[in-house]
Amino acid sequence: MPELPEVETVKKTLQALTKGKTIEEVVVSLPRIIQEPPSPALFQAMLKGQTIHDVGRRGKFLRFFLDTHVLVSHLRMEGRYCLAEKTDPIEKHTHVRFSFSDGTELRYKDVRQFGTMHLYPMGEDLHLPPLVKLGPEPLSEDFTLDGFQRALSGRRTNVKALLLNQAFLSGLGNIYVDEALYTASILPERLVETLSMDEIQRLYTSIRTVLANAVKAGGSSVRSYVDGHGEMGMFQLQIKVYGRKGEACHQCGNPIQKIVLAGRGTHFCKTCQR
């Protein structure tokens, strides 16, 4: 599933590809992607004539800013956007097409069919599900060390599970939680209440550093992820533990281990993480 760095990269490419384009027609081939209200038919009607003025991001969600509405899109497991000419053949698993007045189309493809789209009046999307439930943005100025320390206080769970919780901190997923915990030298099984102040500070710094580096690299293409231009991310070349079960740790040389924690495959080095 695309996480914050991948969605941020898609956001930037879609800004370049769609900003200023006016929607002439919308075709929805898989109605369940559109979350009611509105109905898929009304969704199509409401978007006709709307211009895309900008593309933003909140957590793992894309936000298309139109004339009067905001389109909120979640890519889930394998959703992706691409720009095509209207005359180009429609590829398999293309479920939504936004036809523009300049002869191009923004096409949404999703092999797994788990993606979602919500349409809200301008200014309402942040105050309604799913965005209203999201925690702070880890790369924003509002995400401070003091605030992170306060948010951790009284939590009775393991640190991996908490960091995966989008209501606690938005945008982090399995890849970057494993990488941040490794960089902070903290075992994913550690109970939050056992973390020292020094460990909390290391974790805070690691989260921001790992995510910032991943954004610079265009995200991680460990499965099927590509950006709006169809380009792969490159952060997988910098990954230290995720997906490296049995391979040697870059620091100590001992094999990377994998367990299931919080329902997710979890990678770590038992020597370097404590």
Coordinates of C-alpha atoms in Angstrom, one line a residue:
M1 CA 0.0 0.0 0.0
P2 CA 1.4 3.4 -0.9
E3 CA 2.5 5.3 2.2
L4 CA 3.2 9.0 2.8
P5 CA 6.3 9.3 0.6
E6 CA 4.6 7.5 -2.3
V7 CA 1.4 9.5 -2.1
E8 CA 3.4 12.7 -1.7
T9 CA 5.2 11.8 -4.9
V10 CA 2.0 11.0 -6.8
K11 CA 0.6 14.3 -5.5
K12 CA 3.5 16.2 -7.0
T13 CA 3.3 14.5 -10.4
L14 CA -0.5 14.9 -10.6
Q15 CA -0.1 18.7 -9.8
A16 CA 2.1 18.9 -12.9
L17 CA -0.2 16.7 -15.1
T18 CA -3.7 18.0 -14.2
K19 CA -3.5 21.5 -12.7
G20 CA -5.7 23.9 -14.7
K21 CA -7.5 21.2 -16.6
T22 CA -11.3 21.3 -16.9
I23 CA -13.3 18.1 -16.6
E24 CA -15.6 17.5 -19.6
E25 CA -16.9 14.1 -18.6
V26 CA -16.4 11.4 -16.0
V27 CA -16.9 7.7 -16.6
V28 CA -17.2 5.3 -13.7
S29 CA -16.9 1.7 -14.6
L30 CA -16.7 0.3 -11.1
P31 CA -19.4 2.1 -9.0
R32 CA -18.3 0.8 -5.6
I33 CA -15.1 2.9 -5.7
I34 CA -17.3 6.0 -5.3
Q35 CA -18.3 6.4 -1.6
E36 CA -21.9 7.6 -1.2
P37 CA -23.0 10.3 -0.9
P38 CA -23.1 11.3 -3.7
S39 CA -24.2 8.3 -5.8
P40 CA -21.8 7.3 -8.6
A41 CA -24.3 8.9 -11.1
L42 CA -24.4 12.2 -9.2
F43 CA -20.6 12.0 -8.7
Q44 CA -20.2 12.0 -12.5
A45 CA -22.7 14.8 -13.0
M46 CA -21.3 17.1 -10.2
L47 CA -17.7 16.9 -11.7
K48 CA -18.7 18.0 -15.2
G49 CA -17.3 21.5 -15.9
Q50 CA -15.1 21.6 -12.7
T51 CA -11.5 22.7 -13.1
I52 CA -8.7 21.1 -11.1
H53 CA -6.9 24.0 -9.3
D54 CA -4.5 22.0 -7.2
V55 CA -3.7 18.6 -5.8
G56 CA -2.9 18.1 -2.1
R57 CA -2.3 15.2 0.4
R58 CA -3.5 14.4 3.9
G59 CA -1.9 11.2 5.3
K60 CA -2.3 8.6 2.6
F61 CA -5.1 10.4 0.8
L62 CA -4.9 12.6 -2.3
R63 CA -7.1 15.8 -2.4
F64 CA -8.1 17.3 -5.7
F65 CA -9.2 20.9 -5.3
L66 CA -11.9 21.8 -7.8
D67 CA -14.1 24.9 -8.3
T68 CA -16.6 24.0 -5.6
H69 CA -15.7 20.6 -4.3
V70 CA -12.7 18.5 -3.0
L71 CA -12.2 15.0 -4.4
V72 CA -10.6 12.7 -1.8
S73 CA -8.9 9.6 -3.2
H74 CA -7.2 6.7 -1.4
L75 CA -5.1 4.3 -3.6
R76 CA -5.3 1.4 -1.1
M77 CA -3.2 -1.5 -2.3
E78 CA -2.5 -1.0 -6.0
G79 CA -4.5 2.1 -7.2
R80 CA -2.7 4.4 -9.6
Y81 CA -3.4 7.4 -11.8
C82 CA -2.0 8.1 -15.3
L83 CA -2.6 10.7 -17.9
A84 CA -3.6 9.5 -21.4
E85 CA -5.0 10.8 -24.6
K86 CA -8.7 10.2 -25.0
T87 CA -7.9 8.1 -28.2
D88 CA -5.5 5.8 -26.3
P89 CA -6.7 2.2 -25.8
I90 CA -8.3 1.8 -22.3
E91 CA -6.2 -0.6 -20.3
K92 CA -7.6 -3.4 -18.2
H93 CA -8.6 -2.5 -14.6
T94 CA -9.3 1.1 -15.6
H95 CA -12.3 2.0 -13.4
V96 CA -12.6 5.8 -13.5
R97 CA -11.8 8.2 -16.3
F98 CA -11.8 12.0 -16.0
S99 CA -11.9 13.4 -19.6
F100 CA -10.6 16.9 -19.9
S101 CA -11.5 19.6 -22.4
D102 CA -8.0 19.5 -23.9
G103 CA -8.3 16.0 -25.2
T104 CA -6.5 14.2 -22.4
E105 CA -7.9 11.9 -19.7
L106 CA -6.8 11.2 -16.1
R107 CA -7.4 7.4 -15.7
Y108 CA -7.6 5.5 -12.4
K109 CA -6.5 1.9 -12.5
D110 CA -6.8 -0.5 -9.6
V111 CA -6.1 -4.3 -10.0
R112 CA -7.2 -5.1 -6.5
Q113 CA -10.3 -2.7 -6.7
F114 CA -9.8 -1.5 -3.0
G115 CA -9.4 2.2 -3.8
T116 CA -12.0 4.8 -2.8
M117 CA -13.1 8.2 -3.9
H118 CA -15.1 10.7 -1.8
L119 CA -16.6 14.0 -3.0
Y120 CA -17.2 16.9 -0.6
P121 CA -18.2 20.5 -0.8
M122 CA -15.1 22.7 -0.5
G123 CA -14.0 23.1 3.1
E124 CA -15.9 20.1 4.5
D125 CA -13.5 17.2 3.7
L126 CA -11.2 17.8 6.7
H127 CA -14.2 17.7 9.1
L128 CA -15.7 14.5 7.9
P129 CA -14.6 10.8 7.6
P130 CA -12.2 9.6 6.6
L131 CA -9.9 12.7 7.0
V132 CA -11.3 13.9 10.3
K133 CA -10.0 10.7 12.0
L134 CA -6.4 11.2 10.9
G135 CA -3.6 12.1 13.3
P136 CA -0.9 14.8 12.8
E137 CA 1.3 14.9 9.7
P138 CA 4.8 13.7 10.7
L139 CA 6.6 16.1 8.3
S140 CA 4.7 19.2 9.3
E141 CA 5.8 21.9 11.6
D142 CA 2.9 21.0 13.9
F143 CA 4.4 17.6 14.6
T144 CA 6.8 18.5 17.5
L145 CA 8.9 16.5 19.9
D146 CA 6.9 17.8 22.8
G147 CA 3.6 16.9 21.2
F148 CA 4.9 13.4 20.3
Q149 CA 6.0 12.8 23.9
R150 CA 2.6 13.9 25.2
A151 CA 0.8 11.7 22.7
L152 CA 2.8 8.7 23.8
S153 CA 2.0 9.2 27.4
G154 CA -0.3 6.5 28.9
R155 CA -0.3 4.3 25.8
R156 CA -0.5 0.6 26.6
T157 CA 0.5 -1.1 23.4
N158 CA 3.6 -2.0 21.4
V159 CA 5.3 0.8 19.5
K160 CA 4.9 -0.9 16.1
A161 CA 1.1 -1.1 16.5
L162 CA 0.8 2.5 17.7
L163 CA 2.8 3.9 14.8
L164 CA 0.6 2.1 12.3
N165 CA -2.5 3.7 13.8
Q166 CA -3.5 6.5 11.4
A167 CA -5.4 8.2 14.2
F168 CA -2.2 8.6 16.1
L169 CA 0.1 9.6 13.3
S170 CA -1.0 9.8 9.6
G171 CA 0.9 8.5 6.6
L172 CA 3.1 5.8 8.2
G173 CA 2.7 2.2 7.0
N174 CA 4.6 -1.0 7.4
I175 CA 7.7 -0.1 5.4
Y176 CA 8.5 3.2 7.1
V177 CA 7.6 2.1 10.6
D178 CA 10.1 -0.8 10.3
E179 CA 12.7 1.5 8.9
A180 CA 12.2 4.3 11.5
L181 CA 12.3 1.8 14.4
Y182 CA 15.6 0.3 13.0
T183 CA 17.1 3.8 12.6
A184 CA 16.1 4.6 16.2
S185 CA 17.5 1.2 17.5
I186 CA 14.1 0.2 19.1
L187 CA 12.6 -3.2 18.8
P188 CA 9.0 -3.1 17.3
E189 CA 7.7 -5.2 20.2
R190 CA 8.7 -2.7 22.8
L191 CA 5.8 -1.4 24.9
V192 CA 5.4 2.3 24.5
E193 CA 5.4 2.9 28.3
T194 CA 8.9 1.4 28.5
L195 CA 10.5 4.0 26.1
S196 CA 13.0 6.4 27.7
M197 CA 13.0 10.1 26.9
D198 CA 16.2 9.5 24.8
E199 CA 14.5 6.7 22.8
I200 CA 11.4 8.9 22.2
Q201 CA 13.7 11.6 20.8
R202 CA 15.5 9.2 18.6
L203 CA 12.3 7.8 17.3
Y204 CA 10.8 11.2 16.6
T205 CA 14.0 12.2 14.6
S206 CA 14.1 8.8 12.8
I207 CA 10.5 9.1 11.7
R208 CA 11.0 12.5 10.2
T209 CA 14.4 11.6 8.6
V210 CA 13.3 8.3 7.1
L211 CA 10.2 9.9 5.6
A212 CA 12.0 13.0 4.3
N213 CA 14.6 10.8 2.6
A214 CA 12.0 8.6 1.1
V215 CA 10.1 11.6 -0.3
K216 CA 13.4 12.8 -1.9
A217 CA 13.8 9.4 -3.5
G218 CA 10.3 9.4 -4.9
G219 CA 9.1 6.6 -2.5
S220 CA 9.7 2.9 -2.5
S221 CA 8.7 0.6 -5.4
V222 CA 8.9 -2.7 -3.5
R223 CA 5.8 -4.0 -5.3
S224 CA 3.7 -2.3 -8.0
Y225 CA 4.0 1.4 -7.0
V226 CA 4.7 4.0 -9.7
D227 CA 4.1 7.7 -9.7
G228 CA 1.8 9.7 -12.0
H229 CA 4.4 9.6 -14.8
G230 CA 4.7 5.8 -14.4
E231 CA 8.1 6.1 -12.8
M232 CA 9.4 3.9 -10.0
G233 CA 10.5 5.2 -6.6
M234 CA 14.1 4.6 -5.6
F235 CA 14.0 4.5 -1.7
Q236 CA 14.0 0.7 -1.8
L237 CA 17.7 0.9 -2.6
Q238 CA 18.2 2.6 0.9
I239 CA 16.0 0.2 2.9
K240 CA 17.8 -1.3 5.9
V241 CA 15.4 -4.0 7.2
Y242 CA 12.0 -4.1 5.5
G243 CA 11.6 -7.1 3.2
R244 CA 15.2 -8.3 4.0
K245 CA 14.4 -11.4 6.1
G246 CA 17.5 -13.6 6.4
E247 CA 19.8 -11.0 4.9
A248 CA 22.7 -9.5 6.8
C249 CA 22.2 -6.4 8.8
H250 CA 24.2 -3.5 7.4
Q251 CA 25.5 -2.6 10.9
C252 CA 26.3 -5.9 12.7
G253 CA 26.1 -8.5 10.0
N254 CA 23.6 -10.7 11.8
P255 CA 20.5 -11.9 9.8
I256 CA 17.4 -9.6 9.7
Q257 CA 14.4 -11.4 11.4
K258 CA 10.7 -11.3 10.6
I259 CA 7.7 -11.8 12.8
V260 CA 4.0 -11.0 12.6
L261 CA 3.2 -8.1 14.9
A262 CA 0.0 -6.0 14.9
G263 CA -1.2 -8.2 12.1
R264 CA 1.7 -7.1 9.8
G265 CA 5.0 -8.7 8.7
T266 CA 7.6 -7.0 10.8
H267 CA 11.4 -6.8 10.1
F268 CA 14.1 -6.0 12.6
C269 CA 17.6 -6.7 13.8
K270 CA 17.6 -8.2 17.3
T271 CA 21.2 -7.1 17.8
C272 CA 21.0 -3.5 16.8
Q273 CA 17.4 -2.8 18.1
R274 CA 16.7 -3.0 21.8

